[in-house]
Short mmCIF file of N, CA and C in Angstrom, two decimals:
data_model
loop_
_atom_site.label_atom_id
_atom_site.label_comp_id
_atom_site.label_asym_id
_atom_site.label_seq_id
_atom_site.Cartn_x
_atom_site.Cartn_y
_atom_site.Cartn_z
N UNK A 984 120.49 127.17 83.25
CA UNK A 984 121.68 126.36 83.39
C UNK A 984 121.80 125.84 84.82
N UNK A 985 121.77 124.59 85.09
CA UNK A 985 122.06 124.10 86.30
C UNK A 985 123.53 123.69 86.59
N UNK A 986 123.95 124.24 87.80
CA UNK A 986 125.08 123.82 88.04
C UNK A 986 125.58 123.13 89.32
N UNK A 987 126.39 121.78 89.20
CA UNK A 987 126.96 120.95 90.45
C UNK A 987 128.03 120.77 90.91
N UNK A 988 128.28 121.36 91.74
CA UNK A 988 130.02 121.44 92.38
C UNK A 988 129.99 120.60 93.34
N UNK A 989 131.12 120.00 93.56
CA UNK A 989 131.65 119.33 94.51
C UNK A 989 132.79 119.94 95.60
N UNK A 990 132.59 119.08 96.38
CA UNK A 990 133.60 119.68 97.40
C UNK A 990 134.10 118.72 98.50
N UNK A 991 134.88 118.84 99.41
CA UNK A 991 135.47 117.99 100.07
C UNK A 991 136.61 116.87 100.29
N UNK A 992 136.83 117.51 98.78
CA UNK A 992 137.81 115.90 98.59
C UNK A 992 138.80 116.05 99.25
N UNK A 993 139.99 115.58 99.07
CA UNK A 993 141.46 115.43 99.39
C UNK A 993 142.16 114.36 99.65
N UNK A 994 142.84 114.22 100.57
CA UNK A 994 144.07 112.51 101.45
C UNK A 994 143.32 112.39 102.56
N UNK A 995 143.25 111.03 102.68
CA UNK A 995 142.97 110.63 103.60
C UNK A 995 143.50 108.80 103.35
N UNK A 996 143.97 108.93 104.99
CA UNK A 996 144.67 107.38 105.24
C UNK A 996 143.61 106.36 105.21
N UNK A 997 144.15 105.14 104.99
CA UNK A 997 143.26 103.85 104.71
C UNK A 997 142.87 103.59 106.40
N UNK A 998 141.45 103.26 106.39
CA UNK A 998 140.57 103.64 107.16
C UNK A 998 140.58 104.01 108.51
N UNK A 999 141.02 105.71 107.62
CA UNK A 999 140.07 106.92 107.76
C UNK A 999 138.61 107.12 106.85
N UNK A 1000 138.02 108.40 107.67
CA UNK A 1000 137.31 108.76 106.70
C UNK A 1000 136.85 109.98 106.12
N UNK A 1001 135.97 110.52 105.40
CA UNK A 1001 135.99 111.55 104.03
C UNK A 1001 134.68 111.49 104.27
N UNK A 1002 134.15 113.17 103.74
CA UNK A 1002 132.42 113.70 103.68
C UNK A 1002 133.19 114.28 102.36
N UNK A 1003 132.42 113.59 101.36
CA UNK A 1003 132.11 114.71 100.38
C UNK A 1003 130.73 115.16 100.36
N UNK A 1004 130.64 116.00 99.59
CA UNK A 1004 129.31 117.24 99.54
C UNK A 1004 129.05 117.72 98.22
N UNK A 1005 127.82 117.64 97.84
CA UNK A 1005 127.78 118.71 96.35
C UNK A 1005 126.29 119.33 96.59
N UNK A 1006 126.22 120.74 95.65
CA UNK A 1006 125.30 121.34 95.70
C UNK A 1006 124.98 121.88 93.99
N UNK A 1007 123.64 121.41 94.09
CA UNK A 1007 123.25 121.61 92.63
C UNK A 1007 122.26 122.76 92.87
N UNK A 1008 122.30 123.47 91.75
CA UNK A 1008 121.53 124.91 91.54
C UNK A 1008 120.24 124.55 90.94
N UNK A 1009 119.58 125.67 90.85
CA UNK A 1009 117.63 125.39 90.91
C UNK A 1009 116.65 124.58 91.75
N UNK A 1010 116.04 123.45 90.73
CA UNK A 1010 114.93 122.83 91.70
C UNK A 1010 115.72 121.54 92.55
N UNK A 1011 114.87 121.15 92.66
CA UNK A 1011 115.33 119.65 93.50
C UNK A 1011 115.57 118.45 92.65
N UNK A 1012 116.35 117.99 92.57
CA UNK A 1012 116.86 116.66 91.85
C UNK A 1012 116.56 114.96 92.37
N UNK A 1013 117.18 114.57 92.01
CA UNK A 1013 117.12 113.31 92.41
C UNK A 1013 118.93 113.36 92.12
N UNK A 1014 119.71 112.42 93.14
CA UNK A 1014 121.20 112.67 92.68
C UNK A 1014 121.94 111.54 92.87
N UNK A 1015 123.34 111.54 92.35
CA UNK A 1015 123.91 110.31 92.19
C UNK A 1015 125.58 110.62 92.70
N UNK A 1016 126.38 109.37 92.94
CA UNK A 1016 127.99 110.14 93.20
C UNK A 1016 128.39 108.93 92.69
N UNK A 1017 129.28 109.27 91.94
CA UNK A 1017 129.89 108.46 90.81
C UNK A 1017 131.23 108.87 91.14
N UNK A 1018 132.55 107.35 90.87
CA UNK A 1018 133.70 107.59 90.99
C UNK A 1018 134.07 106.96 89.56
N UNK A 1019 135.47 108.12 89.44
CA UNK A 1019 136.62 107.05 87.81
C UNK A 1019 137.75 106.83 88.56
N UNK A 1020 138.11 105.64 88.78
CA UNK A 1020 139.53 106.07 88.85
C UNK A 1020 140.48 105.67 87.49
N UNK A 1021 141.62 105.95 87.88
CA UNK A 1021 142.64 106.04 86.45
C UNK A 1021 143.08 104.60 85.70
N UNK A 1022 142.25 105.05 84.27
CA UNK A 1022 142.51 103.57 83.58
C UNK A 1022 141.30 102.47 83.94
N UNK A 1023 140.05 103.01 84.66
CA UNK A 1023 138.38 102.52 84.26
C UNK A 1023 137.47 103.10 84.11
N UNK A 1024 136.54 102.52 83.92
CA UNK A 1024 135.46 103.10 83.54
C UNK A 1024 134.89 103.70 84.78
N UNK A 1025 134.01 104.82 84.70
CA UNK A 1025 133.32 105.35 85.87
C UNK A 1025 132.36 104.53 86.09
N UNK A 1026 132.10 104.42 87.68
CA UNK A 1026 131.40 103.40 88.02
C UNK A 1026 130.36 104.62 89.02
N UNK A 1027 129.14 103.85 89.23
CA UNK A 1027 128.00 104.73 90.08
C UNK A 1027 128.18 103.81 91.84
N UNK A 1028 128.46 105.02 92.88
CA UNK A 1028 128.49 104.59 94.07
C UNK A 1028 127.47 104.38 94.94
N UNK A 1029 126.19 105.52 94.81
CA UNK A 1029 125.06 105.70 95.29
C UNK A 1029 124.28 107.18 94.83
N UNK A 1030 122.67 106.38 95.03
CA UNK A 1030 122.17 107.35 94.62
C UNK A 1030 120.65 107.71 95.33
N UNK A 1031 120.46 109.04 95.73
CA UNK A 1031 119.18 109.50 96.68
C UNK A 1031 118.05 109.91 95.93
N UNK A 1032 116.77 109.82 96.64
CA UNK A 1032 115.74 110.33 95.17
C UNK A 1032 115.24 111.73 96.09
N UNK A 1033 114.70 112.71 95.20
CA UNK A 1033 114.77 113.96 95.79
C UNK A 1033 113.97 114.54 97.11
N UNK A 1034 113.40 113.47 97.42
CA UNK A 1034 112.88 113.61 98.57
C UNK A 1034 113.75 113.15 100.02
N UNK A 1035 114.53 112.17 99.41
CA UNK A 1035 115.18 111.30 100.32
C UNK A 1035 114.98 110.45 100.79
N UNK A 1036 113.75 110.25 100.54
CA UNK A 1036 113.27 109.02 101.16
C UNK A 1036 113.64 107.77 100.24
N UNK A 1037 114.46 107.47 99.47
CA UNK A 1037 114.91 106.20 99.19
C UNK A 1037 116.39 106.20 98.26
N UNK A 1038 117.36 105.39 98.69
CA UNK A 1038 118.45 105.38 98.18
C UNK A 1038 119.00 104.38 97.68
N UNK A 1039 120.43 104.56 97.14
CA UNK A 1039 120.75 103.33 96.16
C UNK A 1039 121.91 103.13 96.42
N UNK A 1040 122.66 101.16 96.51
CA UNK A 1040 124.19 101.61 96.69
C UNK A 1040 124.62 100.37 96.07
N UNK A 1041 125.69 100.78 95.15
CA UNK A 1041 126.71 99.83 94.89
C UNK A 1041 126.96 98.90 96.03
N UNK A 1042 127.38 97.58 95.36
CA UNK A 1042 127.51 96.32 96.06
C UNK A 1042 128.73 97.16 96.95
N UNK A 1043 129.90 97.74 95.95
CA UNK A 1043 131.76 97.57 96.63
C UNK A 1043 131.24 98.91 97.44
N UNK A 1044 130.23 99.34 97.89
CA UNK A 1044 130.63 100.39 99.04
C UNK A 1044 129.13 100.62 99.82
N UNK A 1045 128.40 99.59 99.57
CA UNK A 1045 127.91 99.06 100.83
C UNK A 1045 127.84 98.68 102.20
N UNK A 1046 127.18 99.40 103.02
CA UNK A 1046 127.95 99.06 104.18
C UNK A 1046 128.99 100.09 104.95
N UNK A 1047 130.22 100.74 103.94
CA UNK A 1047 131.11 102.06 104.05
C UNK A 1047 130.72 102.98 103.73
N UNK A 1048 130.01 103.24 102.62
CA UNK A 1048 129.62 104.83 102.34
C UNK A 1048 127.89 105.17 102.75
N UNK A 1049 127.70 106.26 103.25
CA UNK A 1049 126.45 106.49 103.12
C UNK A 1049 126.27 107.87 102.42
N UNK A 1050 124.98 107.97 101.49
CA UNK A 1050 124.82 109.11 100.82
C UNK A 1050 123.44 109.64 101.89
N UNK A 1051 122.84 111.18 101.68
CA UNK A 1051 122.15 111.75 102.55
C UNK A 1051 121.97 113.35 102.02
N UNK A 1052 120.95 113.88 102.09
CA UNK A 1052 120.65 115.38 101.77
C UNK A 1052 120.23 116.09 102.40
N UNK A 1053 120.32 116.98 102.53
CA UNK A 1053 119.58 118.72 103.19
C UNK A 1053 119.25 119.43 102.13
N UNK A 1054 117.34 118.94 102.27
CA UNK A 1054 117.18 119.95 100.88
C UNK A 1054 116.98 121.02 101.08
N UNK A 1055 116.63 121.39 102.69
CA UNK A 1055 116.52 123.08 102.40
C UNK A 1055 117.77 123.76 102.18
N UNK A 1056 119.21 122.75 102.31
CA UNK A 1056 120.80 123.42 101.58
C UNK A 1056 120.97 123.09 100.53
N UNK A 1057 119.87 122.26 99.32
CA UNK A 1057 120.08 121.96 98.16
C UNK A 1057 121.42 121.26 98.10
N UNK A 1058 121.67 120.44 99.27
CA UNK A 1058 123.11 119.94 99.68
C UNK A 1058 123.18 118.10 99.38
N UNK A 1059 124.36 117.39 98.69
CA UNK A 1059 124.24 116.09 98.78
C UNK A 1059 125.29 115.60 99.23
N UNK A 1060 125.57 114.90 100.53
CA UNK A 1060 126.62 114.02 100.97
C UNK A 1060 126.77 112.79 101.03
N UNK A 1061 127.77 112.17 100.79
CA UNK A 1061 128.61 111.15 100.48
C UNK A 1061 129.47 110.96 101.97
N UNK A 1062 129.22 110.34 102.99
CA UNK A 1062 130.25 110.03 103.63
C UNK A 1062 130.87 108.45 103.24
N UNK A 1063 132.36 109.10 103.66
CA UNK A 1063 132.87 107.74 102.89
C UNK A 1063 133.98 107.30 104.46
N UNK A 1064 133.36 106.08 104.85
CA UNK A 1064 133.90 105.42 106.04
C UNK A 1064 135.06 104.21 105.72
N UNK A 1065 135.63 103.65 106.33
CA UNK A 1065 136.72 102.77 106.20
C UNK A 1065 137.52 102.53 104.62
N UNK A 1066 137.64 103.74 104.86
CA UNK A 1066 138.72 103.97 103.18
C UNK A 1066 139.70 103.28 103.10
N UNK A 1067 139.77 103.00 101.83
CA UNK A 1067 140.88 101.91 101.29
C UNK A 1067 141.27 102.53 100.19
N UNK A 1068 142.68 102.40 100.02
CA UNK A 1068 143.60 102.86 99.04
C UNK A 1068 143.21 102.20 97.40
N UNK A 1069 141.97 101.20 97.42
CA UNK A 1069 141.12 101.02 95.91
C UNK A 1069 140.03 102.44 95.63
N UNK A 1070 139.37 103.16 96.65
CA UNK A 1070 138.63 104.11 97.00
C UNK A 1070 139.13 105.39 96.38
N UNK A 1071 140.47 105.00 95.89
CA UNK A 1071 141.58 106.34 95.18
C UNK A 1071 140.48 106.55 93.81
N UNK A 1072 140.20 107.74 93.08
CA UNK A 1072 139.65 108.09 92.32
C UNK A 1072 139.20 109.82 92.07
N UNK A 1073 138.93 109.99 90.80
CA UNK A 1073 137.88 111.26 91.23
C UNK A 1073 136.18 110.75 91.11
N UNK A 1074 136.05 111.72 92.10
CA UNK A 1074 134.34 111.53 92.65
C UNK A 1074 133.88 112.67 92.07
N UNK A 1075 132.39 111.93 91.11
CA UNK A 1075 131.28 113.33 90.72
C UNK A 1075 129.97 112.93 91.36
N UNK A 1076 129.41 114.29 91.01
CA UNK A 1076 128.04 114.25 91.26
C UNK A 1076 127.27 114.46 90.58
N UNK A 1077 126.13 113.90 90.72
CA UNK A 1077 125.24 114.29 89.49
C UNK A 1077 123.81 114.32 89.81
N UNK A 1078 123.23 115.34 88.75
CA UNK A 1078 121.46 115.37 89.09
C UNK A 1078 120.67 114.60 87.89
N UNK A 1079 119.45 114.28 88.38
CA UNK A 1079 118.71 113.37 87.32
C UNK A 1079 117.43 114.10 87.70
N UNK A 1080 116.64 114.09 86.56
CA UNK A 1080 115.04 114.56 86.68
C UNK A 1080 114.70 112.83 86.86
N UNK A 1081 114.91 111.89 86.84
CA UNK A 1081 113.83 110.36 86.65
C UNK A 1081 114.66 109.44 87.16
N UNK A 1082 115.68 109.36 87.78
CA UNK A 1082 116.45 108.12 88.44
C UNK A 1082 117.52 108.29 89.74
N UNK A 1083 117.72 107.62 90.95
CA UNK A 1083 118.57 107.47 91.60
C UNK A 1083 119.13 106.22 91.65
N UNK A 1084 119.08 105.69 90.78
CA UNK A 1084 119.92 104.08 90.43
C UNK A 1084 121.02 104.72 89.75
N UNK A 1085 121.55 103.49 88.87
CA UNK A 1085 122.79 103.48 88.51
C UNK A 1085 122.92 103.82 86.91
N UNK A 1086 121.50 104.05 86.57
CA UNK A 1086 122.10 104.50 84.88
C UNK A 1086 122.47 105.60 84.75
N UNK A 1087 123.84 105.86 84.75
CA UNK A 1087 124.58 107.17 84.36
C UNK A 1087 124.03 107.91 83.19
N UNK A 1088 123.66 107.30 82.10
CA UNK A 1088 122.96 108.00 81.02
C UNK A 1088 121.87 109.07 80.99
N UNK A 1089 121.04 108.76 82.42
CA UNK A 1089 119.87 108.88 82.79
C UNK A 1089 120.09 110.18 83.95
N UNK A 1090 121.70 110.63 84.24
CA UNK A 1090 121.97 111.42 84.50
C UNK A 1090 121.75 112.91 83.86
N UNK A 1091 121.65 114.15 84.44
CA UNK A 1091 121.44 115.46 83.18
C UNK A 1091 122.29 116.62 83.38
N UNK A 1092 122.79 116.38 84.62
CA UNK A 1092 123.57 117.72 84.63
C UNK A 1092 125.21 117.05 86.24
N UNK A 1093 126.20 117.16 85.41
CA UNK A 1093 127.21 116.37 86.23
C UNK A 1093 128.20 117.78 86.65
N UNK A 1094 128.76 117.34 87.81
CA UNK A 1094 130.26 118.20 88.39
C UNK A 1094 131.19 117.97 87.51
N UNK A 1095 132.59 118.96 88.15
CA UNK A 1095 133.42 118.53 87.49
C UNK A 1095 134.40 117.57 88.28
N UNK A 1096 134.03 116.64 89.21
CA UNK A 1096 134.65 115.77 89.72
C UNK A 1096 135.63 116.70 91.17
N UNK A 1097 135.59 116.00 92.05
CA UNK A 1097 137.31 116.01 92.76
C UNK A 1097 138.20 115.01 92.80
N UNK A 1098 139.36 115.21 93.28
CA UNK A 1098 140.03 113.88 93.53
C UNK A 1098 139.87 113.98 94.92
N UNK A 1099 140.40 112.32 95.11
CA UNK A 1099 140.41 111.88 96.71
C UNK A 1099 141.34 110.50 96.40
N UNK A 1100 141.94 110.80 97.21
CA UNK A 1100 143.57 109.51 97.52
C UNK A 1100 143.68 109.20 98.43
N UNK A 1101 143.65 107.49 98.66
CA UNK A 1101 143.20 107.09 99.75
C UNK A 1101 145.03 106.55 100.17
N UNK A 1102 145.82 106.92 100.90
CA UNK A 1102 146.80 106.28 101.44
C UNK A 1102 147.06 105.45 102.13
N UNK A 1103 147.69 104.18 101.47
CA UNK A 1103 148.10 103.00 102.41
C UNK A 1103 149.24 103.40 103.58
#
């Protein structure tokens, strides 16, 4: 059973900024951080391949967020820079054996999300 927790979330004022973090159990993944917020669909923010050496990012947080790993902490971060009160959502994480793009499907083992509220 593999398991992915998240961590870091909480308030933070419109731009400020937020590290989230997740750590997935066993081997090495390839990983993704995906936000819902309330009343859409979950959308994919970015995603690292398990080496690290190549990553992926949504157009709307391009530029503001960067994703990044420590694999000898089996660790995945999300910093999230010039937050904006659209940025309100819960954030997951997720591991993939075959993708760091955006097909969520292609995902295999997900968190159970945090929230994070971005205040105007």
């Amino acid at each position: 059973q593999v398991h992915v927790r998240e961590s870091g979330g909480g308030l933070v004022q419109a731009g400020g900024s937020l590290r989230l973090s997740c750590v997935a159990s066993g081997r090495t993944y390839h990983m993704g951080w995906f936000r819902q917020a309330s009343g859409k669909e979950r959308e994919f923010l970015a995603g690292i391949s398990a080496s690290g050496g190549q990553t992926s990012y949504a157009d709307s947080v391009k530029g503001r967020f960067t994703i990044s790993r420590d694999n000898a902490k089996n660790s995945v971060s999300l910093q999230m820079d010039s937050a904006q009160p659209d940025d309100t959502a819960v954030y997951s994480c997720a591991a993939s054996k075959v993708t760091w793009q955006s097909y969520q499907h292609l995902y295999d083992y997900w968190g159970q999300g945090i929230q994070v509220t971005v205040s105007s």
